[in-house]
């Protein structure tokens, strides 16, 4: 049996509260640095970041908190960090008991009593095992009973049921919206839509999960929700993106980025014939009006340089990161705190490869964005 290649977690971006990215010195980490944990992050199997703190789940079942919330607790299988609460999945209290879902105040360091707890029962463990998944799925999506699902939310009610017919595979929460990927590879969205983040072609809210008709018939493998934008990856490695583009997070021409470089002379606002909100400069390079996309309410196909295929995607508040099939990392969007990993604080409205991992002969295997930072798991390339 081939020996598994050694890997480590790296972090970059905002660390104003002493979160885990790199050294934690100062408010910004501009280039990827190994996490400052025992084993340089090799023992970490999952990272979930909120704005002011980060939760690291180790292979040994421990959750470690860094930043504004600190502490550690054992017996944990998964964790999901938000400013309102830290949700953890822990082994049941007795033999034969199913896993238990617990929500803690982040400042509690997981001491005392949780804010609320819910025993999932042995049915959830049996269902997850039968499906070849971790015993209770990946937070914030939870199988409660065979054929039914629920998810955790940062706002009451904290545990919300999904319709039984929604056989969910993955669920992602943005600031005001949710994306659900079902077993058939279809995408559903609901919540607030004022930034086009639902992908239904309007800016209206959707109170219940609604099928994303623009992607119907396209098998989807991954979904990711940013603060107010959305991303999905097809089974063939194509990436589709929609929602708010204020900081170039859709990799489409952004007015705010153009203003930063003082290329805006005059502007007009409106909706074009496709329903996109467009802002235009007086003149483009060829003398014609140059469009700036503020809101993209339909999924748009995005081409990466050299036609690279995508296998993983994650979104921060206003930035996006994807991993290619060859283990390269591309980032774009808001970069004020170095969360794009390009050694500066520049924001980008186009995909740009993070050269650090190429220079270090590392292949990226996973990416997890916090609101203002980014975490990456990478392994050494064969032969390096």
CSV table of C-alpha atoms in Angstrom, one decimal:
chain,number,residue,atom,x,y,z
A,1,UNK,CA,0.0,0.0,0.0
A,2,UNK,CA,1.4,3.4,-1.0
A,3,UNK,CA,2.3,5.7,1.8
A,4,UNK,CA,0.1,8.7,2.0
A,5,UNK,CA,1.9,11.9,1.2
A,6,UNK,CA,2.5,14.3,4.0
A,7,UNK,CA,0.2,17.3,4.1
A,8,UNK,CA,-0.3,20.5,6.1
A,9,UNK,CA,-2.8,23.3,6.5
A,10,UNK,CA,-1.9,26.9,5.6
A,11,UNK,CA,-3.7,30.1,6.4
A,12,UNK,CA,-3.6,33.7,5.1
A,13,UNK,CA,-5.7,36.8,5.5
A,14,UNK,CA,-7.3,38.6,8.5
A,15,UNK,CA,-6.0,37.6,11.9
A,16,UNK,CA,-6.8,40.8,13.9
A,17,UNK,CA,-8.0,38.6,16.8
A,18,UNK,CA,-5.0,36.2,16.8
A,19,UNK,CA,-6.7,33.5,14.7
A,20,UNK,CA,-4.8,30.6,13.3
A,21,UNK,CA,-3.5,32.0,10.0
A,22,UNK,CA,0.3,31.7,10.0
A,23,UNK,CA,2.1,33.4,12.8
A,24,UNK,CA,-0.9,35.4,14.0
A,25,UNK,CA,1.3,38.5,14.3
A,26,UNK,CA,-0.4,41.7,13.1
A,27,UNK,CA,-3.8,42.0,11.5
A,28,UNK,CA,-2.8,40.6,8.1
A,29,UNK,CA,-1.0,37.5,6.7
A,30,UNK,CA,-0.4,38.3,3.0
A,31,UNK,CA,1.0,35.0,1.9
A,32,UNK,CA,0.3,31.4,2.9
A,33,UNK,CA,1.9,30.3,6.2
A,34,UNK,CA,1.7,27.0,8.0
A,35,UNK,CA,-0.8,27.0,10.8
A,36,UNK,CA,0.8,27.4,14.2
A,37,UNK,CA,-0.5,24.2,15.7
A,38,UNK,CA,1.1,21.0,16.9
A,39,UNK,CA,2.4,19.2,13.8
A,40,UNK,CA,2.2,22.4,11.7
A,41,UNK,CA,-1.4,21.6,10.9
A,42,UNK,CA,-0.8,18.0,9.9
A,43,UNK,CA,-3.1,16.8,12.6
A,44,UNK,CA,-6.0,19.1,11.5
A,45,UNK,CA,-8.6,17.5,9.2
A,46,UNK,CA,-11.2,20.3,9.0
A,47,UNK,CA,-11.2,24.1,9.5
A,48,UNK,CA,-14.2,26.3,10.0
A,49,UNK,CA,-13.7,30.0,10.4
A,50,UNK,CA,-15.9,32.8,11.6
A,51,UNK,CA,-15.0,36.5,11.5
A,52,UNK,CA,-13.3,36.7,14.9
A,53,UNK,CA,-12.2,33.1,15.6
A,54,UNK,CA,-11.4,29.8,14.0
A,55,UNK,CA,-12.3,26.2,14.9
A,56,UNK,CA,-9.8,23.4,14.0
A,57,UNK,CA,-11.0,19.8,14.1
A,58,UNK,CA,-8.2,17.3,14.6
A,59,UNK,CA,-7.9,13.7,13.5
A,60,UNK,CA,-8.0,12.7,17.1
A,61,UNK,CA,-11.5,14.2,17.6
A,62,UNK,CA,-10.5,17.5,19.4
A,63,UNK,CA,-11.8,20.9,18.6
A,64,UNK,CA,-9.3,23.8,19.1
A,65,UNK,CA,-10.4,27.4,19.0
A,66,UNK,CA,-8.2,30.4,18.3
A,67,UNK,CA,-8.8,34.1,18.1
A,68,UNK,CA,-11.5,35.9,20.1
A,69,UNK,CA,-12.7,32.5,21.2
A,70,UNK,CA,-10.2,30.1,22.7
A,71,UNK,CA,-10.2,26.7,24.3
A,72,UNK,CA,-10.4,23.0,23.3
A,73,UNK,CA,-12.7,20.1,23.8
A,74,UNK,CA,-12.5,16.4,22.9
A,75,UNK,CA,-14.9,13.8,21.5
A,76,UNK,CA,-15.8,16.0,18.6
A,77,UNK,CA,-16.4,14.8,15.0
A,78,UNK,CA,-17.1,18.1,13.3
A,79,UNK,CA,-17.5,21.8,14.1
A,80,UNK,CA,-19.1,24.9,12.5
A,81,UNK,CA,-18.1,28.4,13.6
A,82,UNK,CA,-20.3,31.4,13.4
A,83,UNK,CA,-20.3,34.7,15.4
A,84,UNK,CA,-23.5,33.7,17.2
A,85,UNK,CA,-22.6,30.2,18.1
A,86,UNK,CA,-20.1,27.4,17.8
A,87,UNK,CA,-21.9,24.1,16.8
A,88,UNK,CA,-20.1,20.8,17.4
A,89,UNK,CA,-21.0,17.2,16.7
A,90,UNK,CA,-19.9,14.9,19.5
A,91,UNK,CA,-20.1,11.3,20.4
A,92,UNK,CA,-23.2,10.3,22.4
A,93,UNK,CA,-23.0,10.1,26.2
A,94,UNK,CA,-23.4,6.3,26.4
A,95,UNK,CA,-22.8,3.1,24.5
A,96,UNK,CA,-25.2,2.7,21.6
A,97,UNK,CA,-26.2,6.3,21.7
A,98,UNK,CA,-26.1,8.3,18.5
A,99,UNK,CA,-24.1,11.5,18.1
A,100,UNK,CA,-25.2,14.7,19.8
A,101,UNK,CA,-25.4,18.1,18.3
A,102,UNK,CA,-24.3,20.9,20.7
A,103,UNK,CA,-24.3,24.7,20.3
A,104,UNK,CA,-22.0,26.8,22.5
A,105,UNK,CA,-21.5,30.5,23.0
A,106,UNK,CA,-18.0,31.0,21.4
A,107,UNK,CA,-16.7,32.9,24.4
A,108,UNK,CA,-17.6,29.9,26.7
A,109,UNK,CA,-14.5,27.9,25.6
A,110,UNK,CA,-17.0,25.0,25.6
A,111,UNK,CA,-17.1,25.0,29.4
A,112,UNK,CA,-20.3,24.6,31.5
A,113,UNK,CA,-23.5,23.9,29.6
A,114,UNK,CA,-24.2,24.3,25.9
A,115,UNK,CA,-26.8,26.9,24.7
A,116,UNK,CA,-28.8,23.9,23.3
A,117,UNK,CA,-28.2,20.3,22.6
A,118,UNK,CA,-30.0,17.7,20.5
A,119,UNK,CA,-29.4,13.9,20.5
A,120,UNK,CA,-29.6,12.7,16.9
A,121,UNK,CA,-30.2,9.1,17.8
A,122,UNK,CA,-28.6,5.9,16.4
A,123,UNK,CA,-30.7,6.2,13.2
A,124,UNK,CA,-28.6,9.1,12.1
A,125,UNK,CA,-25.4,7.1,12.6
A,126,UNK,CA,-26.8,4.1,10.8
A,127,UNK,CA,-28.0,6.2,7.8
A,128,UNK,CA,-24.6,8.0,7.5
A,129,UNK,CA,-22.7,4.7,7.6
A,130,UNK,CA,-25.0,3.1,5.0
A,131,UNK,CA,-24.3,6.1,2.7
A,132,UNK,CA,-20.6,5.8,3.1
A,133,UNK,CA,-20.5,9.3,4.7
A,134,UNK,CA,-19.1,10.5,8.1
A,135,UNK,CA,-21.6,9.4,10.8
A,136,UNK,CA,-23.6,12.6,10.8
A,137,UNK,CA,-22.6,14.4,7.6
A,138,UNK,CA,-20.8,17.7,7.4
A,139,UNK,CA,-22.1,20.6,9.3
A,140,UNK,CA,-24.2,22.7,8.7
A,141,UNK,CA,-26.1,19.7,7.1
A,142,UNK,CA,-27.3,17.0,9.4
A,143,UNK,CA,-29.2,13.7,8.8
A,144,UNK,CA,-31.6,13.4,11.7
A,145,UNK,CA,-33.7,10.4,10.6
A,146,UNK,CA,-33.7,8.2,7.6
A,147,UNK,CA,-35.3,10.1,4.7
A,148,UNK,CA,-35.3,13.4,6.5
A,149,UNK,CA,-32.7,16.1,6.9
A,150,UNK,CA,-32.1,19.3,8.8
A,151,UNK,CA,-29.5,22.0,9.1
A,152,UNK,CA,-28.1,24.4,11.7
A,153,UNK,CA,-28.5,28.1,11.4
A,154,UNK,CA,-26.9,31.0,13.2
A,155,UNK,CA,-30.3,32.5,13.9
A,156,UNK,CA,-33.4,31.0,15.6
A,157,UNK,CA,-34.7,28.4,15.0
A,158,UNK,CA,-31.2,27.0,15.3
A,159,UNK,CA,-32.0,23.6,14.0
A,160,UNK,CA,-34.2,23.8,10.9
A,161,UNK,CA,-35.9,20.9,9.1
A,162,UNK,CA,-35.8,20.3,5.4
A,163,UNK,CA,-38.7,18.8,3.4
A,164,UNK,CA,-38.3,15.0,3.4
A,165,UNK,CA,-38.2,14.9,-0.4
A,166,UNK,CA,-35.0,17.0,-0.4
A,167,UNK,CA,-32.4,14.3,-0.3
A,168,UNK,CA,-29.5,16.6,0.4
A,169,UNK,CA,-25.8,15.9,-0.2
A,170,UNK,CA,-24.4,19.3,0.8
A,171,UNK,CA,-25.7,22.6,2.2
A,172,UNK,CA,-23.9,25.9,2.3
A,173,UNK,CA,-25.0,29.0,4.2
A,174,UNK,CA,-24.2,32.6,3.1
A,175,UNK,CA,-24.9,35.7,5.0
A,176,UNK,CA,-28.6,35.8,3.9
A,177,UNK,CA,-29.1,32.7,1.7
A,178,UNK,CA,-28.6,29.0,1.5
A,179,UNK,CA,-27.5,26.6,-1.3
A,180,UNK,CA,-28.4,22.9,-1.3
A,181,UNK,CA,-27.0,20.2,-3.5
A,182,UNK,CA,-29.2,17.2,-3.7
A,183,UNK,CA,-28.2,13.5,-4.4
A,184,UNK,CA,-29.1,13.9,-8.1
A,185,UNK,CA,-26.7,16.8,-8.5
A,186,UNK,CA,-29.3,19.5,-8.7
A,187,UNK,CA,-29.0,22.9,-6.9
A,188,UNK,CA,-31.7,24.6,-4.8
A,189,UNK,CA,-31.4,28.1,-3.2
A,190,UNK,CA,-33.5,30.2,-0.9
A,191,UNK,CA,-33.3,33.2,1.5
A,192,UNK,CA,-32.7,36.8,0.6
A,193,UNK,CA,-32.1,37.6,-3.1
A,194,UNK,CA,-31.4,41.3,-3.2
A,195,UNK,CA,-27.9,40.8,-4.5
A,196,UNK,CA,-28.8,38.1,-7.1
A,197,UNK,CA,-27.3,35.4,-4.9
A,198,UNK,CA,-30.1,32.9,-5.5
A,199,UNK,CA,-29.5,32.7,-9.2
A,200,UNK,CA,-33.2,32.8,-10.3
A,201,UNK,CA,-32.8,35.9,-12.4
A,202,UNK,CA,-34.5,38.3,-10.0
A,203,UNK,CA,-33.6,40.1,-6.8
A,204,UNK,CA,-36.6,38.7,-4.9
A,205,UNK,CA,-36.4,36.6,-1.8
A,206,UNK,CA,-37.4,32.9,-1.8
A,207,UNK,CA,-38.8,31.6,1.5
A,208,UNK,CA,-38.5,27.9,0.5
A,209,UNK,CA,-35.9,25.9,-1.4
A,210,UNK,CA,-36.3,26.5,-5.1
A,211,UNK,CA,-34.7,24.5,-7.9
A,212,UNK,CA,-32.1,26.5,-9.9
A,213,UNK,CA,-33.7,26.1,-13.3
A,214,UNK,CA,-30.7,27.6,-15.1
A,215,UNK,CA,-28.6,24.6,-14.1
A,216,UNK,CA,-31.2,21.9,-14.5
A,217,UNK,CA,-29.8,19.0,-16.4
A,218,UNK,CA,-26.2,19.9,-15.4
A,219,UNK,CA,-24.9,17.4,-12.8
A,220,UNK,CA,-23.2,19.5,-10.1
A,221,UNK,CA,-20.5,18.2,-7.7
A,222,UNK,CA,-19.8,21.2,-5.4
A,223,UNK,CA,-21.6,24.3,-4.1
A,224,UNK,CA,-20.2,27.2,-2.1
A,225,UNK,CA,-21.9,30.3,-0.6
A,226,UNK,CA,-20.2,33.6,0.0
A,227,UNK,CA,-21.6,36.5,1.9
A,228,UNK,CA,-23.8,37.5,-1.0
A,229,UNK,CA,-22.6,35.4,-3.9
A,230,UNK,CA,-22.7,31.7,-5.0
A,231,UNK,CA,-20.6,29.2,-6.8
A,232,UNK,CA,-21.1,25.7,-8.1
A,233,UNK,CA,-18.8,23.2,-9.8
A,234,UNK,CA,-20.1,20.7,-12.3
A,235,UNK,CA,-19.1,17.1,-12.4
A,236,UNK,CA,-17.0,17.9,-15.5
A,237,UNK,CA,-15.0,20.6,-13.6
A,238,UNK,CA,-16.8,23.7,-15.0
A,239,UNK,CA,-17.4,26.6,-12.5
A,240,UNK,CA,-20.6,28.7,-12.5
A,241,UNK,CA,-20.9,31.9,-10.4
A,242,UNK,CA,-23.6,34.4,-9.6
A,243,UNK,CA,-24.7,37.1,-7.1
A,244,UNK,CA,-23.0,40.3,-5.9
A,245,UNK,CA,-19.8,41.5,-7.7
A,246,UNK,CA,-19.0,44.6,-5.7
A,247,UNK,CA,-15.4,43.4,-5.1
A,248,UNK,CA,-14.9,41.3,-8.2
A,249,UNK,CA,-15.8,38.1,-6.3
A,250,UNK,CA,-17.5,36.8,-9.5
A,251,UNK,CA,-14.4,37.4,-11.6
A,252,UNK,CA,-16.4,39.9,-13.7
A,253,UNK,CA,-15.5,43.6,-14.3
A,254,UNK,CA,-16.1,45.4,-11.0
A,255,UNK,CA,-16.8,49.1,-10.7
A,256,UNK,CA,-15.2,49.5,-7.3
A,257,UNK,CA,-12.0,48.0,-8.5
A,258,UNK,CA,-11.9,50.2,-11.5
A,259,UNK,CA,-12.5,53.2,-9.2
A,260,UNK,CA,-9.5,52.1,-7.1
A,261,UNK,CA,-7.4,52.4,-10.2
A,262,UNK,CA,-9.1,55.7,-11.2
A,263,UNK,CA,-10.5,54.5,-14.5
A,264,UNK,CA,-14.0,55.6,-14.0
A,265,UNK,CA,-15.0,58.9,-15.6
A,266,UNK,CA,-18.8,58.9,-15.6
A,267,UNK,CA,-21.3,56.2,-15.0
A,268,UNK,CA,-24.9,55.3,-15.6
A,269,UNK,CA,-27.0,52.6,-13.9
A,270,UNK,CA,-29.7,50.2,-15.2
A,271,UNK,CA,-30.6,46.7,-16.1
A,272,UNK,CA,-29.6,45.3,-19.5
A,273,UNK,CA,-31.8,43.1,-21.7
A,274,UNK,CA,-30.7,40.0,-19.8
A,275,UNK,CA,-31.6,41.5,-16.4
A,276,UNK,CA,-28.0,42.1,-15.3
A,277,UNK,CA,-27.4,45.3,-13.4
A,278,UNK,CA,-24.7,47.1,-15.4
A,279,UNK,CA,-22.6,50.2,-14.7
A,280,UNK,CA,-20.7,51.7,-17.6
A,281,UNK,CA,-17.8,54.0,-18.0
A,282,UNK,CA,-17.9,56.8,-20.6
A,283,UNK,CA,-15.3,55.1,-22.8
A,284,UNK,CA,-13.6,51.7,-22.9
A,285,UNK,CA,-10.3,51.0,-24.5
A,286,UNK,CA,-11.8,50.6,-27.9
A,287,UNK,CA,-13.9,53.8,-27.5
A,288,UNK,CA,-17.1,51.8,-26.8
A,289,UNK,CA,-18.9,51.8,-23.4
A,290,UNK,CA,-17.3,49.3,-21.1
A,291,UNK,CA,-19.7,47.3,-18.9
A,292,UNK,CA,-19.2,46.7,-15.2
A,293,UNK,CA,-21.3,43.9,-13.6
A,294,UNK,CA,-22.6,44.9,-10.2
A,295,UNK,CA,-25.1,42.0,-9.9
A,296,UNK,CA,-25.3,38.8,-11.9
A,297,UNK,CA,-28.7,37.2,-11.1
A,298,UNK,CA,-28.1,34.1,-13.3
A,299,UNK,CA,-25.3,31.5,-13.1
A,300,UNK,CA,-22.5,32.5,-15.5
A,301,UNK,CA,-19.8,30.1,-16.8
A,302,UNK,CA,-16.3,31.2,-15.7
A,303,UNK,CA,-13.2,30.1,-17.6
A,304,UNK,CA,-10.0,29.7,-15.7
A,305,UNK,CA,-6.7,30.3,-17.3
A,306,UNK,CA,-5.4,27.5,-19.6
A,307,UNK,CA,-8.8,25.8,-19.4
A,308,UNK,CA,-8.2,24.4,-15.9
A,309,UNK,CA,-10.9,22.1,-14.4
A,310,UNK,CA,-12.1,22.8,-10.9
A,311,UNK,CA,-12.6,20.2,-8.2
A,312,UNK,CA,-13.1,22.3,-5.0
A,313,UNK,CA,-14.6,25.7,-4.3
A,314,UNK,CA,-15.1,27.9,-1.3
A,315,UNK,CA,-16.2,31.5,-0.7
A,316,UNK,CA,-15.5,34.2,1.8
A,317,UNK,CA,-17.6,37.2,2.5
A,318,UNK,CA,-16.4,38.9,-0.7
A,319,UNK,CA,-13.7,36.6,-2.2
A,320,UNK,CA,-13.6,33.2,-3.9
A,321,UNK,CA,-11.1,30.4,-4.0
A,322,UNK,CA,-11.0,27.3,-6.2
A,323,UNK,CA,-8.8,24.2,-6.4
A,324,UNK,CA,-8.0,22.7,-9.9
A,325,UNK,CA,-7.6,19.0,-10.7
A,326,UNK,CA,-3.9,19.5,-10.9
A,327,UNK,CA,-3.8,20.9,-7.3
A,328,UNK,CA,-3.4,24.6,-8.1
A,329,UNK,CA,-5.2,27.3,-6.1
A,330,UNK,CA,-6.9,30.3,-7.8
A,331,UNK,CA,-8.3,33.2,-5.8
A,332,UNK,CA,-10.1,36.5,-6.7
A,333,UNK,CA,-12.3,39.2,-5.1
A,334,UNK,CA,-11.7,41.4,-2.1
A,335,UNK,CA,-8.1,41.3,-0.9
A,336,UNK,CA,-7.8,44.0,1.7
A,337,UNK,CA,-6.4,41.6,4.4
A,338,UNK,CA,-4.3,39.4,2.1
A,339,UNK,CA,-7.0,36.7,1.9
A,340,UNK,CA,-6.2,36.1,-1.8
A,341,UNK,CA,-2.6,35.0,-0.9
A,342,UNK,CA,-0.8,37.0,-3.5
A,343,UNK,CA,1.6,38.8,-1.1
A,344,UNK,CA,-0.4,42.1,-1.2
A,345,UNK,CA,-3.7,43.6,-0.3
A,346,UNK,CA,-4.9,44.1,-3.9
A,347,UNK,CA,-8.4,43.1,-4.9
A,348,UNK,CA,-8.9,41.3,-8.2
A,349,UNK,CA,-11.8,40.8,-10.6
A,350,UNK,CA,-10.1,37.9,-12.4
A,351,UNK,CA,-8.8,34.5,-11.3
A,352,UNK,CA,-5.2,34.6,-10.3
A,353,UNK,CA,-3.1,31.6,-9.3
A,354,UNK,CA,-1.5,31.5,-5.9
A,355,UNK,CA,2.2,31.0,-6.8
A,356,UNK,CA,3.3,30.1,-3.2
A,357,UNK,CA,2.1,26.5,-3.6
A,358,UNK,CA,3.7,26.2,-7.1
A,359,UNK,CA,7.0,27.5,-5.8
A,360,UNK,CA,7.0,25.2,-2.8
A,361,UNK,CA,6.1,22.1,-5.0
A,362,UNK,CA,2.8,21.6,-3.1
A,363,UNK,CA,-0.5,20.4,-4.5
A,364,UNK,CA,-3.6,21.9,-2.9
A,365,UNK,CA,-6.2,19.3,-1.9
A,366,UNK,CA,-8.8,21.4,0.1
A,367,UNK,CA,-9.7,25.0,0.7
A,368,UNK,CA,-12.0,26.6,3.3
A,369,UNK,CA,-12.6,30.3,3.3
A,370,UNK,CA,-13.5,32.4,6.4
A,371,UNK,CA,-15.2,35.7,5.9
A,372,UNK,CA,-11.9,37.6,5.6
A,373,UNK,CA,-9.3,34.8,5.4
A,374,UNK,CA,-8.5,31.5,3.6
A,375,UNK,CA,-7.3,28.1,4.8
A,376,UNK,CA,-5.7,25.5,2.5
A,377,UNK,CA,-4.6,21.9,2.9
A,378,UNK,CA,-1.7,21.0,0.6
A,379,UNK,CA,0.5,17.9,0.1
A,380,UNK,CA,4.0,17.5,-1.3
A,381,UNK,CA,4.1,16.7,-5.0
A,382,UNK,CA,5.3,13.2,-5.9
A,383,UNK,CA,9.1,13.2,-6.3
A,384,UNK,CA,9.6,16.4,-4.4
